[in-house]
């Protein structure tokens, strides 16, 4: 995601190479991202990702407000922005 869209982590695992990875639910999409920069993120946390890497943690209240505002402005098209 390139627009700074918050996503919720739904799964975390370690690759055989040692890379810590996560599956992240974004509105209308699920992405596999690397947690190398934020290895302490947990399932249920929200993150902002870019180029396949989690870059920052965002709290649930901020994520909810951001997603609602983006949905209001039509950023997601037909996708739902429910956290």
Tab-separated table of N, CA, C and O in Angstrom:
chain	number	residue	atom	x	y	z
A	1	UNK	N	0.853	-1.170	0.000
A	1	UNK	CA	0.000	0.000	0.000
A	1	UNK	C	0.897	1.231	0.000
A	1	UNK	O	1.801	1.329	0.793
A	2	UNK	N	0.621	2.157	-0.854
A	2	UNK	CA	1.485	3.329	-0.983
A	2	UNK	C	0.864	4.615	-0.451
A	2	UNK	O	1.500	5.651	-0.478
A	3	UNK	N	-0.369	4.572	0.011
A	3	UNK	CA	-1.041	5.791	0.446
A	3	UNK	C	-0.986	6.004	1.951
A	3	UNK	O	-1.654	6.869	2.473
A	4	UNK	N	-0.220	5.234	2.659
A	4	UNK	CA	-0.186	5.355	4.118
A	4	UNK	C	-1.461	4.848	4.752
A	4	UNK	O	-1.963	5.424	5.703
A	5	UNK	N	-1.996	3.758	4.220
A	5	UNK	CA	-3.236	3.187	4.718
A	5	UNK	C	-2.930	2.247	5.886
A	5	UNK	O	-2.094	1.360	5.761
A	6	UNK	N	-3.611	2.421	7.013
A	6	UNK	CA	-3.403	1.501	8.134
A	6	UNK	C	-3.917	0.104	7.799
A	6	UNK	O	-4.956	-0.056	7.160
A	7	UNK	N	-3.166	-0.891	8.234
A	7	UNK	CA	-3.573	-2.276	8.072
A	7	UNK	C	-3.433	-3.006	9.393
A	7	UNK	O	-2.580	-2.664	10.216
A	8	UNK	N	-4.271	-4.017	9.598
A	8	UNK	CA	-4.273	-4.787	10.845
A	8	UNK	C	-3.563	-6.118	10.624
A	8	UNK	O	-3.873	-6.855	9.682
A	9	UNK	N	-2.612	-6.431	11.485
A	9	UNK	CA	-1.859	-7.674	11.391
A	9	UNK	C	-2.751	-8.835	11.822
A	9	UNK	O	-3.333	-8.809	12.906
A	10	UNK	N	-2.840	-9.850	10.957
A	10	UNK	CA	-3.682	-11.007	11.250
A	10	UNK	C	-2.883	-12.283	11.495
A	10	UNK	O	-3.417	-13.245	12.042
A	11	UNK	N	-1.621	-12.284	11.096
A	11	UNK	CA	-0.785	-13.481	11.255
A	11	UNK	C	0.678	-13.056	11.225
A	11	UNK	O	1.045	-12.150	10.485
A	12	UNK	N	1.510	-13.723	12.018
A	12	UNK	CA	2.955	-13.460	12.042
A	12	UNK	C	3.691	-14.793	12.027
A	12	UNK	O	3.265	-15.744	12.680
A	13	UNK	N	4.786	-14.845	11.281
A	13	UNK	CA	5.618	-16.050	11.255
A	13	UNK	C	7.057	-15.655	10.920
A	13	UNK	O	7.321	-14.558	10.472
A	14	UNK	N	7.963	-16.588	11.170
A	14	UNK	CA	9.373	-16.409	10.821
A	14	UNK	C	9.690	-17.300	9.637
A	14	UNK	O	9.421	-18.513	9.664
A	15	UNK	N	10.256	-16.710	8.598
A	15	UNK	CA	10.675	-17.453	7.415
A	15	UNK	C	11.924	-18.269	7.758
A	15	UNK	O	12.663	-17.920	8.683
A	16	UNK	N	12.208	-19.336	7.005
A	16	UNK	CA	13.432	-20.102	7.224
A	16	UNK	C	14.699	-19.233	7.140
A	16	UNK	O	15.693	-19.514	7.793
A	17	UNK	N	14.632	-18.167	6.366
A	17	UNK	CA	15.775	-17.251	6.230
A	17	UNK	C	15.980	-16.398	7.481
A	17	UNK	O	16.980	-15.704	7.598
A	18	UNK	N	14.978	-16.424	8.392
A	18	UNK	CA	15.051	-15.615	9.608
A	18	UNK	C	14.226	-14.350	9.541
A	18	UNK	O	14.073	-13.656	10.540
A	19	UNK	N	13.689	-14.027	8.376
A	19	UNK	CA	12.872	-12.815	8.226
A	19	UNK	C	11.545	-12.990	8.960
A	19	UNK	O	10.871	-14.012	8.823
A	20	UNK	N	11.183	-11.998	9.755
A	20	UNK	CA	9.887	-11.991	10.455
A	20	UNK	C	8.869	-11.379	9.512
A	20	UNK	O	9.035	-10.252	9.052
A	21	UNK	N	7.802	-12.120	9.224
A	21	UNK	CA	6.808	-11.707	8.231
A	21	UNK	C	5.424	-11.640	8.862
A	21	UNK	O	5.185	-12.236	9.920
A	22	UNK	N	4.536	-10.931	8.189
A	22	UNK	CA	3.159	-10.809	8.674
A	22	UNK	C	2.195	-10.735	7.505
A	22	UNK	O	2.541	-10.268	6.422
A	23	UNK	N	0.994	-11.191	7.766
A	23	UNK	CA	-0.117	-10.991	6.833
A	23	UNK	C	-0.920	-9.831	7.410
A	23	UNK	O	-1.272	-9.838	8.595
A	24	UNK	N	-1.174	-8.836	6.568
A	24	UNK	CA	-1.833	-7.609	7.025
A	24	UNK	C	-3.087	-7.370	6.195
A	24	UNK	O	-3.050	-7.399	4.959
A	25	UNK	N	-4.203	-7.135	6.891
A	25	UNK	CA	-5.490	-6.875	6.252
A	25	UNK	C	-5.640	-5.374	6.042
A	25	UNK	O	-5.638	-4.599	6.996
A	26	UNK	N	-5.707	-4.981	4.782
A	26	UNK	CA	-6.011	-3.609	4.391
A	26	UNK	C	-7.414	-3.609	3.804
A	26	UNK	O	-7.923	-4.664	3.423
A	27	UNK	N	-8.068	-2.475	3.719
A	27	UNK	CA	-9.402	-2.451	3.108
A	27	UNK	C	-9.369	-3.040	1.696
A	27	UNK	O	-8.659	-2.546	0.823
A	28	UNK	N	-10.074	-4.142	1.520
A	28	UNK	CA	-10.181	-4.759	0.204
A	28	UNK	C	-8.969	-5.567	-0.226
A	28	UNK	O	-8.917	-6.024	-1.360
A	29	UNK	N	-7.976	-5.769	0.646
A	29	UNK	CA	-6.766	-6.466	0.232
A	29	UNK	C	-6.029	-7.035	1.445
A	29	UNK	O	-6.144	-6.520	2.551
A	30	UNK	N	-5.288	-8.083	1.213
A	30	UNK	CA	-4.411	-8.667	2.232
A	30	UNK	C	-3.015	-8.723	1.622
A	30	UNK	O	-2.851	-9.170	0.485
A	31	UNK	N	-2.025	-8.261	2.373
A	31	UNK	CA	-0.649	-8.230	1.883
A	31	UNK	C	0.271	-8.955	2.847
A	31	UNK	O	0.058	-8.946	4.062
A	32	UNK	N	1.321	-9.546	2.294
A	32	UNK	CA	2.395	-10.128	3.090
A	32	UNK	C	3.481	-9.063	3.196
A	32	UNK	O	3.939	-8.544	2.169
A	33	UNK	N	3.871	-8.712	4.442
A	33	UNK	CA	4.884	-7.686	4.629
A	33	UNK	C	5.965	-8.174	5.591
A	33	UNK	O	5.750	-9.093	6.368
A	34	UNK	N	7.106	-7.529	5.522
A	34	UNK	CA	8.242	-7.856	6.369
A	34	UNK	C	8.232	-6.966	7.618
A	34	UNK	O	7.987	-5.758	7.529
A	35	UNK	N	8.512	-7.563	8.762
A	35	UNK	CA	8.543	-6.833	10.030
A	35	UNK	C	9.970	-6.543	10.500
A	35	UNK	O	10.205	-6.304	11.682
A	36	UNK	N	10.932	-6.526	9.589
A	36	UNK	CA	12.334	-6.335	9.961
A	36	UNK	C	12.559	-5.048	10.753
A	36	UNK	O	13.380	-5.028	11.673
A	37	UNK	N	11.855	-3.984	10.419
A	37	UNK	CA	12.048	-2.693	11.102
A	37	UNK	C	11.261	-2.599	12.410
A	37	UNK	O	11.577	-1.773	13.257
A	38	UNK	N	10.215	-3.419	12.546
A	38	UNK	CA	9.358	-3.395	13.739
A	38	UNK	C	9.054	-4.832	14.185
A	38	UNK	O	7.905	-5.265	14.185
A	39	UNK	N	10.070	-5.588	14.599
A	39	UNK	CA	9.866	-7.008	14.904
A	39	UNK	C	8.986	-7.268	16.122
A	39	UNK	O	8.524	-8.384	16.307
A	40	UNK	N	8.720	-6.238	16.927
A	40	UNK	CA	7.893	-6.435	18.124
A	40	UNK	C	6.399	-6.267	17.853
A	40	UNK	O	5.589	-6.421	18.768
A	41	UNK	N	5.995	-5.991	16.617
A	41	UNK	CA	4.568	-5.915	16.307
A	41	UNK	C	3.919	-7.263	16.579
A	41	UNK	O	4.551	-8.311	16.436
A	42	UNK	N	2.650	-7.222	16.970
A	42	UNK	CA	1.910	-8.432	17.328
A	42	UNK	C	0.624	-8.529	16.504
A	42	UNK	O	0.151	-7.532	15.958
A	43	UNK	N	0.046	-9.726	16.469
A	43	UNK	CA	-1.251	-9.918	15.818
A	43	UNK	C	-2.247	-8.969	16.484
A	43	UNK	O	-2.291	-8.855	17.713
A	44	UNK	N	-3.014	-8.260	15.671
A	44	UNK	CA	-3.988	-7.294	16.169
A	44	UNK	C	-3.486	-5.858	16.116
A	44	UNK	O	-4.280	-4.932	16.155
A	45	UNK	N	-2.162	-5.667	16.028
A	45	UNK	CA	-1.614	-4.315	15.906
A	45	UNK	C	-1.905	-3.759	14.520
A	45	UNK	O	-2.072	-4.501	13.556
A	46	UNK	N	-1.921	-2.444	14.440
A	46	UNK	CA	-2.067	-1.754	13.165
A	46	UNK	C	-0.725	-1.188	12.749
A	46	UNK	O	0.063	-0.749	13.597
A	47	UNK	N	-0.457	-1.196	11.453
A	47	UNK	CA	0.802	-0.687	10.936
A	47	UNK	C	0.570	0.073	9.637
A	47	UNK	O	-0.442	-0.113	8.969
A	48	UNK	N	1.524	0.920	9.325
A	48	UNK	CA	1.593	1.568	8.018
A	48	UNK	C	2.744	0.886	7.294
A	48	UNK	O	3.850	0.778	7.830
A	49	UNK	N	2.503	0.390	6.082
A	49	UNK	CA	3.525	-0.338	5.331
A	49	UNK	C	3.810	0.375	4.010
A	49	UNK	O	2.946	1.054	3.452
A	50	UNK	N	5.036	0.202	3.552
A	50	UNK	CA	5.425	0.723	2.242
A	50	UNK	C	6.463	-0.217	1.648
A	50	UNK	O	7.374	-0.662	2.349
A	51	UNK	N	6.314	-0.529	0.378
A	51	UNK	CA	7.256	-1.365	-0.361
A	51	UNK	C	7.501	-2.708	0.335
A	51	UNK	O	8.606	-3.232	0.332
A	52	UNK	N	6.453	-3.253	0.957
A	52	UNK	CA	6.542	-4.560	1.567
A	52	UNK	C	7.121	-4.607	2.968
A	52	UNK	O	7.367	-5.679	3.500
A	53	UNK	N	7.324	-3.429	3.594
A	53	UNK	CA	7.868	-3.358	4.950
A	53	UNK	C	6.952	-2.564	5.863
A	53	UNK	O	6.439	-1.511	5.470
A	54	UNK	N	6.771	-3.056	7.086
A	54	UNK	CA	6.056	-2.290	8.112
A	54	UNK	C	6.989	-1.162	8.551
A	54	UNK	O	8.125	-1.407	8.941
A	55	UNK	N	6.507	0.081	8.455
A	55	UNK	CA	7.351	1.229	8.783
A	55	UNK	C	6.996	1.904	10.092
A	55	UNK	O	7.832	2.562	10.692
A	56	UNK	N	5.739	1.785	10.511
A	56	UNK	CA	5.339	2.412	11.774
A	56	UNK	C	4.147	1.680	12.357
A	56	UNK	O	3.391	1.031	11.646
A	57	UNK	N	4.018	1.802	13.666
A	57	UNK	CA	2.869	1.259	14.386
A	57	UNK	C	1.871	2.409	14.530
A	57	UNK	O	2.254	3.548	14.722
A	58	UNK	N	0.588	2.078	14.453
A	58	UNK	CA	-0.454	3.082	14.642
A	58	UNK	C	-1.477	2.482	15.610
A	58	UNK	O	-1.798	1.293	15.524
A	59	UNK	N	-1.943	3.290	16.557
A	59	UNK	CA	-2.897	2.755	17.528
A	59	UNK	C	-4.261	2.552	16.869
A	59	UNK	O	-4.567	3.129	15.838
A	60	UNK	N	-5.068	1.715	17.489
A	60	UNK	CA	-6.355	1.327	16.897
A	60	UNK	C	-7.288	2.521	16.693
A	60	UNK	O	-7.959	2.616	15.665
A	61	UNK	N	-7.342	3.440	17.654
A	61	UNK	CA	-8.212	4.613	17.510
A	61	UNK	C	-7.805	5.454	16.301
A	61	UNK	O	-8.654	5.867	15.504
A	62	UNK	N	-6.512	5.704	16.154
A	62	UNK	CA	-6.033	6.485	15.008
A	62	UNK	C	-6.299	5.747	13.702
A	62	UNK	O	-6.678	6.367	12.706
A	63	UNK	N	-6.091	4.422	13.710
A	63	UNK	CA	-6.348	3.631	12.508
A	63	UNK	C	-7.822	3.705	12.121
A	63	UNK	O	-8.157	3.901	10.948
A	64	UNK	N	-8.708	3.571	13.100
A	64	UNK	CA	-10.148	3.610	12.839
A	64	UNK	C	-10.570	4.958	12.263
A	64	UNK	O	-11.324	5.019	11.281
A	65	UNK	N	-10.080	6.028	12.857
A	65	UNK	CA	-10.413	7.374	12.371
A	65	UNK	C	-9.868	7.586	10.960
A	65	UNK	O	-10.565	8.098	10.079
A	66	UNK	N	-8.626	7.178	10.734
A	66	UNK	CA	-8.014	7.338	9.410
A	66	UNK	C	-8.769	6.545	8.357
A	66	UNK	O	-9.065	7.059	7.270
A	67	UNK	N	-9.098	5.283	8.664
A	67	UNK	CA	-9.825	4.454	7.713
A	67	UNK	C	-11.213	5.018	7.415
A	67	UNK	O	-11.656	5.021	6.262
A	68	UNK	N	-11.900	5.516	8.444
A	68	UNK	CA	-13.233	6.106	8.242
A	68	UNK	C	-13.147	7.354	7.364
A	68	UNK	O	-13.979	7.554	6.473
A	69	UNK	N	-12.155	8.185	7.605
A	69	UNK	CA	-11.981	9.404	6.809
A	69	UNK	C	-11.649	9.055	5.364
A	69	UNK	O	-12.205	9.645	4.425
A	70	UNK	N	-10.765	8.093	5.169
A	70	UNK	CA	-10.407	7.678	3.808
A	70	UNK	C	-11.617	7.098	3.080
A	70	UNK	O	-11.817	7.354	1.896
A	71	UNK	N	-12.426	6.305	3.794
A	71	UNK	CA	-13.633	5.736	3.187
A	71	UNK	C	-14.607	6.849	2.805
A	71	UNK	O	-15.208	6.813	1.728
A	72	UNK	N	-14.739	7.845	3.683
A	72	UNK	CA	-15.637	8.972	3.414
A	72	UNK	C	-15.231	9.709	2.139
A	72	UNK	O	-16.080	10.169	1.378
A	73	UNK	N	-13.943	9.800	1.888
A	73	UNK	CA	-13.449	10.496	0.697
A	73	UNK	C	-13.310	9.584	-0.512
A	73	UNK	O	-12.783	9.989	-1.549
A	74	UNK	N	-13.733	8.333	-0.384
A	74	UNK	CA	-13.753	7.426	-1.525
A	74	UNK	C	-12.410	6.846	-1.906
A	74	UNK	O	-12.245	6.358	-3.028
A	75	UNK	N	-11.458	6.831	-1.013
A	75	UNK	CA	-10.126	6.320	-1.313
A	75	UNK	C	-10.159	4.849	-1.692
A	75	UNK	O	-9.389	4.403	-2.541
A	76	UNK	N	-11.061	4.084	-1.111
A	76	UNK	CA	-11.068	2.635	-1.306
A	76	UNK	C	-11.995	2.167	-2.419
A	76	UNK	O	-12.110	0.973	-2.647
A	77	UNK	N	-12.681	3.041	-3.077
A	77	UNK	CA	-13.622	2.619	-4.095
A	77	UNK	C	-14.733	1.819	-3.468
A	77	UNK	O	-15.393	2.282	-2.542
A	78	UNK	N	-14.899	0.568	-3.913
A	78	UNK	CA	-15.959	-0.298	-3.399
A	78	UNK	C	-15.544	-1.098	-2.167
A	78	UNK	O	-16.377	-1.729	-1.529
A	79	UNK	N	-14.262	-1.086	-1.819
A	79	UNK	CA	-13.779	-1.867	-0.669
A	79	UNK	C	-14.257	-1.239	0.631
A	79	UNK	O	-14.367	-0.024	0.764
A	80	UNK	N	-14.537	-2.072	1.604
A	80	UNK	CA	-14.955	-1.599	2.921
A	80	UNK	C	-13.714	-1.256	3.740
A	80	UNK	O	-12.693	-1.888	3.627
A	81	UNK	N	-13.840	-0.254	4.626
A	81	UNK	CA	-12.718	0.173	5.449
A	81	UNK	C	-12.857	-0.262	6.888
A	81	UNK	O	-12.214	0.283	7.766
A	82	UNK	N	-13.700	-1.227	7.161
A	82	UNK	CA	-13.884	-1.663	8.550
A	82	UNK	C	-12.599	-2.279	9.079
A	82	UNK	O	-11.991	-3.101	8.400
A	83	UNK	N	-12.186	-1.881	10.293
A	83	UNK	CA	-10.942	-2.434	10.858
A	83	UNK	C	-11.063	-3.897	11.203
A	83	UNK	O	-12.059	-4.466	11.350
